mmCIF file of C-alpha atoms in Angstrom:
data_model
loop_
_atom_site.group_PDB
_atom_site.id
_atom_site.type_symbol
_atom_site.label_atom_id
_atom_site.label_comp_id
_atom_site.label_asym_id
_atom_site.label_seq_id
_atom_site.Cartn_x
_atom_site.Cartn_y
_atom_site.Cartn_z
ATOM 1 C CA MET A 13 -14.174 0.546 -30.003
ATOM 2 C CA ASP A 14 -13.954 2.160 -26.565
ATOM 3 C CA ILE A 15 -17.526 3.431 -26.710
ATOM 4 C CA TYR A 16 -18.822 -0.048 -27.589
ATOM 5 C CA PHE A 17 -17.002 -1.629 -24.659
ATOM 6 C CA ALA A 18 -18.416 1.090 -22.412
ATOM 7 C CA ILE A 19 -21.948 0.303 -23.641
ATOM 8 C CA LEU A 20 -21.253 -3.418 -23.053
ATOM 9 C CA ASN A 21 -20.215 -2.723 -19.462
ATOM 10 C CA PHE A 22 -23.230 -0.494 -18.796
ATOM 11 C CA THR A 23 -25.618 -3.057 -20.320
ATOM 12 C CA LEU A 24 -24.041 -5.939 -18.408
ATOM 13 C CA SER A 25 -24.180 -3.861 -15.241
ATOM 14 C CA GLY A 26 -27.917 -3.306 -15.646
ATOM 15 C CA ALA A 27 -28.647 -6.998 -16.272
ATOM 16 C CA ILE A 28 -26.492 -8.234 -13.379
ATOM 17 C CA GLY A 29 -27.822 -5.460 -11.149
ATOM 18 C CA PHE A 30 -31.401 -6.605 -11.735
ATOM 19 C CA ILE A 31 -30.479 -10.192 -10.842
ATOM 20 C CA GLY A 32 -28.422 -8.850 -7.948
ATOM 21 C CA ILE A 33 -31.452 -7.113 -6.441
ATOM 22 C CA LEU A 34 -33.483 -10.321 -6.782
ATOM 23 C CA THR A 35 -30.640 -12.273 -5.164
ATOM 24 C CA LEU A 36 -30.383 -9.839 -2.266
ATOM 25 C CA ARG A 37 -34.130 -10.157 -1.654
ATOM 26 C CA GLN A 38 -33.697 -13.933 -1.360
ATOM 27 C CA SER A 39 -31.446 -13.649 1.705
ATOM 28 C CA SER A 40 -33.179 -15.012 4.792
ATOM 29 C CA THR A 41 -30.868 -13.897 7.600
ATOM 30 C CA SER A 42 -28.561 -10.943 8.255
ATOM 31 C CA ASN A 43 -25.522 -13.221 7.916
ATOM 32 C CA GLU A 44 -26.459 -13.918 4.301
ATOM 33 C CA VAL A 45 -26.716 -10.269 3.247
ATOM 34 C CA LEU A 46 -23.039 -9.713 2.356
ATOM 35 C CA PHE A 47 -22.782 -12.854 0.243
ATOM 36 C CA ALA A 48 -26.158 -12.160 -1.394
ATOM 37 C CA ALA A 49 -24.989 -8.634 -2.220
ATOM 38 C CA LEU A 50 -22.023 -9.848 -4.308
ATOM 39 C CA PRO A 51 -23.866 -9.843 -7.689
ATOM 40 C CA LEU A 52 -25.111 -6.307 -7.033
ATOM 41 C CA LEU A 53 -21.622 -5.163 -6.009
ATOM 42 C CA PHE A 54 -20.166 -6.729 -9.163
ATOM 43 C CA ALA A 55 -22.836 -4.932 -11.201
ATOM 44 C CA LEU A 56 -21.824 -1.574 -9.725
ATOM 45 C CA HIS A 57 -18.214 -2.518 -10.359
ATOM 46 C CA GLN A 58 -18.901 -3.119 -14.058
ATOM 47 C CA PHE A 59 -20.836 0.146 -14.205
ATOM 48 C CA THR A 60 -17.702 1.900 -12.947
ATOM 49 C CA GLU A 61 -15.572 0.257 -15.632
ATOM 50 C CA GLY A 62 -17.952 1.617 -18.243
ATOM 51 C CA PHE A 63 -16.706 5.082 -17.273
ATOM 52 C CA VAL A 64 -13.111 3.829 -17.445
ATOM 53 C CA TRP A 65 -13.700 2.879 -21.083
ATOM 54 C CA LEU A 66 -15.195 6.301 -21.718
ATOM 55 C CA GLY A 67 -12.145 7.870 -20.097
ATOM 56 C CA VAL A 68 -9.517 5.987 -22.098
ATOM 57 C CA GLY A 69 -11.483 6.842 -25.228
ATOM 58 C CA GLY A 70 -11.389 10.528 -24.379
ATOM 59 C CA TYR A 71 -15.143 10.894 -23.908
ATOM 60 C CA ILE A 72 -14.824 12.156 -20.335
ATOM 61 C CA GLU A 73 -12.206 14.281 -18.567
ATOM 62 C CA ALA A 74 -8.964 12.877 -17.195
ATOM 63 C CA ARG A 75 -10.051 13.543 -13.601
ATOM 64 C CA ALA A 76 -13.214 11.461 -14.112
ATOM 65 C CA LEU A 77 -11.116 8.650 -15.605
ATOM 66 C CA GLU A 78 -8.765 8.749 -12.618
ATOM 67 C CA LEU A 79 -11.695 8.546 -10.212
ATOM 68 C CA ALA A 80 -13.419 5.689 -12.090
ATOM 69 C CA SER A 81 -10.245 3.614 -12.486
ATOM 70 C CA GLY A 82 -9.386 4.244 -8.831
ATOM 71 C CA ILE A 83 -12.776 2.979 -7.641
ATOM 72 C CA PHE A 84 -12.528 -0.042 -9.930
ATOM 73 C CA ILE A 85 -9.071 -1.152 -8.825
ATOM 74 C CA TYR A 86 -9.721 -0.393 -5.133
ATOM 75 C CA TYR A 87 -12.663 -2.781 -5.171
ATOM 76 C CA ALA A 88 -11.052 -5.404 -7.435
ATOM 77 C CA GLN A 89 -7.666 -5.631 -5.745
ATOM 78 C CA GLY A 90 -8.332 -4.035 -2.371
ATOM 79 C CA LEU A 91 -11.750 -5.066 -1.073
ATOM 80 C CA LEU A 92 -12.524 -8.401 -2.759
ATOM 81 C CA PRO A 93 -9.807 -10.419 -0.940
ATOM 82 C CA PHE A 94 -11.490 -9.429 2.327
ATOM 83 C CA ILE A 95 -15.184 -9.269 1.356
ATOM 84 C CA ILE A 96 -15.382 -12.739 -0.204
ATOM 85 C CA PRO A 97 -13.874 -14.816 2.661
ATOM 86 C CA LEU A 98 -15.808 -12.747 5.214
ATOM 87 C CA SER A 99 -19.104 -13.355 3.370
ATOM 88 C CA ILE A 100 -18.451 -17.124 3.340
ATOM 89 C CA TYR A 101 -17.427 -17.066 6.998
ATOM 90 C CA LEU A 102 -20.757 -15.478 7.929
ATOM 91 C CA ILE A 103 -22.868 -18.169 6.237
ATOM 92 C CA GLU A 104 -20.729 -21.210 7.058
ATOM 93 C CA LYS A 105 -22.093 -23.621 9.676
ATOM 94 C CA ASP A 106 -19.249 -26.121 10.004
ATOM 95 C CA SER A 107 -17.039 -25.062 12.946
ATOM 96 C CA LYS A 108 -13.737 -26.367 11.517
ATOM 97 C CA ARG A 109 -14.239 -24.689 8.156
ATOM 98 C CA LYS A 110 -15.395 -21.546 9.912
ATOM 99 C CA LYS A 111 -12.044 -21.345 11.750
ATOM 100 C CA LEU A 112 -10.156 -21.666 8.462
ATOM 101 C CA LEU A 113 -12.394 -19.017 6.898
ATOM 102 C CA ALA A 114 -11.682 -16.728 9.849
ATOM 103 C CA ILE A 115 -7.963 -17.098 9.100
ATOM 104 C CA LEU A 116 -8.542 -16.339 5.405
ATOM 105 C CA SER A 117 -10.702 -13.333 6.312
ATOM 106 C CA THR A 118 -7.934 -11.978 8.531
ATOM 107 C CA LEU A 119 -5.368 -12.623 5.803
ATOM 108 C CA GLY A 120 -7.636 -10.881 3.307
ATOM 109 C CA LEU A 121 -8.004 -7.904 5.632
ATOM 110 C CA PHE A 122 -4.224 -7.518 5.924
ATOM 111 C CA LEU A 123 -3.884 -7.806 2.144
ATOM 112 C CA ALA A 124 -6.621 -5.184 1.668
ATOM 113 C CA ILE A 125 -4.890 -2.756 4.056
ATOM 114 C CA TYR A 126 -1.512 -3.399 2.448
ATOM 115 C CA THR A 127 -2.902 -2.936 -1.087
ATOM 116 C CA MET A 128 -4.829 0.224 -0.272
ATOM 117 C CA TYR A 129 -1.773 1.679 1.418
ATOM 118 C CA GLY A 130 0.137 1.020 -1.792
ATOM 119 C CA PHE A 131 -2.552 2.759 -3.831
ATOM 120 C CA TYR A 132 -2.373 5.682 -1.436
ATOM 121 C CA GLN A 133 1.390 5.926 -1.859
ATOM 122 C CA SER A 134 1.216 5.992 -5.651
ATOM 123 C CA PRO A 135 -1.781 6.016 -7.997
ATOM 124 C CA SER A 136 -2.436 3.155 -10.390
ATOM 125 C CA SER A 137 -2.504 3.575 -14.155
ATOM 126 C CA VAL A 138 -4.792 2.158 -16.845
ATOM 127 C CA GLU A 139 -4.292 1.741 -20.575
ATOM 128 C CA VAL A 140 -5.736 -0.288 -23.438
ATOM 129 C CA VAL A 141 -3.706 -3.299 -24.602
ATOM 130 C CA ASN A 142 -5.202 -5.465 -27.371
ATOM 131 C CA ASN A 143 -8.699 -4.114 -26.706
ATOM 132 C CA THR A 144 -8.323 -4.985 -23.011
ATOM 133 C CA LEU A 145 -7.977 -2.628 -20.051
ATOM 134 C CA TYR A 146 -4.633 -3.082 -18.331
ATOM 135 C CA TYR A 147 -4.596 -1.794 -14.739
ATOM 136 C CA SER A 148 -1.018 -1.382 -13.589
ATOM 137 C CA HIS A 149 0.416 -0.800 -10.137
ATOM 138 C CA PRO A 150 3.908 -1.929 -9.023
ATOM 139 C CA TRP A 151 2.725 -2.466 -5.449
ATOM 140 C CA THR A 152 0.532 -5.446 -6.341
ATOM 141 C CA GLU A 153 2.347 -6.960 -9.333
ATOM 142 C CA ASN A 154 4.186 -9.759 -7.539
ATOM 143 C CA ILE A 155 3.684 -13.478 -6.973
ATOM 144 C CA TYR A 156 3.081 -13.119 -3.217
ATOM 145 C CA ASP A 157 0.132 -10.746 -3.541
ATOM 146 C CA ALA A 158 -1.303 -12.827 -6.390
ATOM 147 C CA SER A 159 -1.061 -16.058 -4.367
ATOM 148 C CA ILE A 160 -2.774 -14.559 -1.305
ATOM 149 C CA TYR A 161 -5.405 -12.981 -3.551
ATOM 150 C CA ILE A 162 -6.305 -16.326 -5.156
ATOM 151 C CA LEU A 163 -6.241 -18.102 -1.789
ATOM 152 C CA THR A 164 -8.581 -15.611 -0.101
ATOM 153 C CA THR A 165 -11.049 -15.295 -2.992
ATOM 154 C CA CYS A 166 -11.294 -18.637 -4.800
ATOM 155 C CA GLY A 167 -9.946 -20.645 -1.851
ATOM 156 C CA SER A 168 -12.560 -19.374 0.594
ATOM 157 C CA LEU A 169 -15.374 -20.171 -1.860
ATOM 158 C CA MET A 170 -14.136 -23.732 -2.323
ATOM 159 C CA LEU A 171 -13.881 -24.151 1.464
ATOM 160 C CA SER A 172 -17.648 -23.802 1.844
ATOM 161 C CA THR A 173 -19.708 -26.869 2.719
ATOM 162 C CA SER A 174 -22.226 -25.814 0.055
ATOM 163 C CA ILE A 175 -21.671 -27.630 -3.256
ATOM 164 C CA SER A 176 -23.081 -24.711 -5.258
ATOM 165 C CA VAL A 177 -20.692 -22.235 -3.573
ATOM 166 C CA GLN A 178 -17.786 -24.631 -4.189
ATOM 167 C CA ILE A 179 -18.721 -24.787 -7.882
ATOM 168 C CA PHE A 180 -18.881 -20.995 -7.972
ATOM 169 C CA GLY A 181 -15.375 -20.874 -6.509
ATOM 170 C CA LEU A 182 -14.082 -23.526 -8.908
ATOM 171 C CA LEU A 183 -15.508 -21.680 -11.919
ATOM 172 C CA ASN A 184 -13.846 -18.500 -10.708
ATOM 173 C CA PHE A 185 -10.522 -20.282 -10.319
ATOM 174 C CA ILE A 186 -10.744 -21.876 -13.783
ATOM 175 C CA GLY A 187 -11.598 -18.518 -15.338
ATOM 176 C CA LEU A 188 -8.763 -16.869 -13.443
ATOM 177 C CA VAL A 189 -6.205 -19.412 -14.698
ATOM 178 C CA ILE A 190 -7.388 -19.195 -18.308
ATOM 179 C CA ILE A 191 -7.296 -15.384 -18.296
ATOM 180 C CA PHE A 192 -3.857 -15.356 -16.680
ATOM 181 C CA LEU A 193 -2.497 -17.739 -19.338
ATOM 182 C CA LEU A 194 -4.079 -15.972 -22.322
ATOM 183 C CA ARG A 195 -4.082 -12.296 -21.316
ATOM 184 C CA PRO A 196 -2.183 -11.719 -18.056
ATOM 185 C CA TYR A 197 -2.177 -7.953 -18.606
ATOM 186 C CA GLY A 198 -5.981 -7.975 -18.573
ATOM 187 C CA PHE A 199 -6.271 -10.076 -15.418
ATOM 188 C CA THR A 200 -7.987 -7.447 -13.237
ATOM 189 C CA SER A 201 -10.476 -6.305 -15.867
ATOM 190 C CA LEU A 202 -11.324 -9.628 -17.524
ATOM 191 C CA TRP A 203 -11.550 -11.691 -14.341
ATOM 192 C CA CYS A 204 -13.870 -9.154 -12.710
ATOM 193 C CA PHE A 205 -15.974 -9.164 -15.889
ATOM 194 C CA TYR A 206 -16.108 -12.968 -15.814
ATOM 195 C CA ALA A 207 -16.782 -13.102 -12.047
ATOM 196 C CA ALA A 208 -19.586 -10.575 -12.458
ATOM 197 C CA VAL A 209 -21.285 -12.731 -15.099
ATOM 198 C CA ILE A 210 -21.116 -15.997 -13.157
ATOM 199 C CA SER A 211 -22.112 -14.263 -9.897
ATOM 200 C CA THR A 212 -25.666 -14.385 -11.279
ATOM 201 C CA LEU A 213 -25.580 -18.117 -10.449
ATOM 202 C CA LEU A 214 -25.822 -17.128 -6.781
ATOM 203 C CA TYR A 215 -29.481 -16.276 -7.372
ATOM 204 C CA PHE A 216 -30.261 -19.989 -7.704
ATOM 205 C CA TYR A 217 -28.241 -20.767 -4.567
ATOM 206 C CA PHE A 218 -30.241 -18.277 -2.511
ATOM 207 C CA SER A 219 -33.535 -19.328 -4.102
ATOM 208 C CA GLU A 220 -32.847 -22.889 -2.991
ATOM 209 C CA ARG A 221 -31.785 -21.718 0.465
ATOM 210 C CA ARG A 222 -34.902 -19.549 0.856
ATOM 211 C CA ILE A 223 -37.219 -22.383 -0.183
ATOM 212 C CA LYS A 224 -35.554 -24.654 2.376
ATOM 213 C CA PHE A 225 -35.766 -21.894 5.001
ATOM 214 C CA LEU A 226 -39.490 -21.391 4.400
ATOM 215 C CA LEU A 227 -40.139 -25.148 4.383
ATOM 216 C CA ASP A 228 -38.321 -25.450 7.732
ATOM 217 C CA ILE A 229 -40.523 -22.675 9.161
ATOM 218 C CA LYS A 230 -43.627 -24.405 7.833
ATOM 219 C CA GLU A 231 -42.495 -27.720 9.310
ATOM 220 C CA LYS A 232 -41.836 -26.111 12.691
ATOM 221 C CA LYS A 233 -45.189 -24.348 12.512
ATOM 222 C CA ASN A 234 -46.974 -27.645 11.807
ATOM 223 C CA GLU A 235 -45.030 -29.351 14.590
ATOM 224 C CA PHE A 236 -45.976 -26.558 17.000
ATOM 225 C CA SER A 237 -49.628 -26.729 15.888
ATOM 226 C CA ASN A 238 -49.713 -30.489 16.486
ATOM 227 C CA LYS A 239 -48.181 -30.096 19.942
ATOM 228 C CA LEU A 240 -50.591 -27.291 20.758
ATOM 229 C CA GLU A 241 -53.560 -29.353 19.600
ATOM 230 C CA LYS A 242 -52.464 -32.327 21.702
ATOM 231 C CA GLU A 243 -51.990 -30.085 24.738
ATOM 232 C CA LEU A 244 -55.436 -28.530 24.260
ATOM 233 C CA ASN A 245 -57.018 -31.984 23.927
ATOM 234 C CA THR A 246 -55.290 -33.117 27.121
ATOM 235 C CA LEU A 247 -56.445 -30.009 29.003
ATOM 236 C CA ASN A 248 -59.962 -30.442 27.645
ATOM 237 C CA LYS A 249 -60.078 -34.061 28.813
ATOM 238 C CA ARG A 250 -58.899 -33.000 32.262
ATOM 239 C CA ARG A 251 -61.564 -30.289 32.369
ATOM 240 C CA ILE A 252 -64.298 -32.782 31.443
ATOM 241 C CA SER A 253 -62.992 -35.247 34.017
ATOM 242 C CA ILE A 254 -63.019 -32.587 36.749
ATOM 243 C CA LEU A 255 -66.539 -31.485 35.791
ATOM 244 C CA LYS A 256 -67.778 -35.086 36.014
ATOM 245 C CA ARG A 257 -66.259 -35.499 39.457
ATOM 246 C CA VAL A 258 -67.833 -32.286 40.653
ATOM 247 C CA LYS A 259 -71.197 -33.290 39.242
ATOM 248 C CA ASN A 260 -71.046 -36.766 40.816
ATOM 249 C CA SER A 261 -70.110 -35.350 44.203
#
């Protein structure tokens, strides 16, 4: 079964990666790049887990498995609590929400440093439980880390003023709760798999944003053209008036 799950991860990675590239191309400003890159990052993440499946199945060497599982858990438990709130902070316009997102970003940064320090102190382990990858590390398996993790990831998404981003956060939270209730040992693997799939919805968010951005530019261009035309007409009338005065004198 391990080889089939590996193929599933590689296939999913390719599909999400394609959508991720399209999503990234839809970003209109530099502040949107990090958030737009999330589907592509999730795609690379799933690609990494494909090698984890190959490792637990004995298809690749133990050292390669250790490297793949390390990359996977570093991103899942270490970087995401910081990347997600920071990406929302960068695109948020509302000043009050932006302050709250700054707090969550800082909290996520501290959690990321704390988690990565724990991984540095002792390596994580991975095994297959009921056809699910179980990533284990005593440093992060406590209610405090879990609460901050949920707050910084799902909470920051639901803090956004954008309805589509809020829905994305809500879907992530619902998926997280269901996975935790049904297969808590597979939380890291299954939630990242689920989050990767629904991250493709961000393409539609950025498509809508880009259309609005281009329409705003067009509107400003038309407004500028109208002002320029009026100014030219005024100057032309003044020129004609001056010429008439000169001719009459």
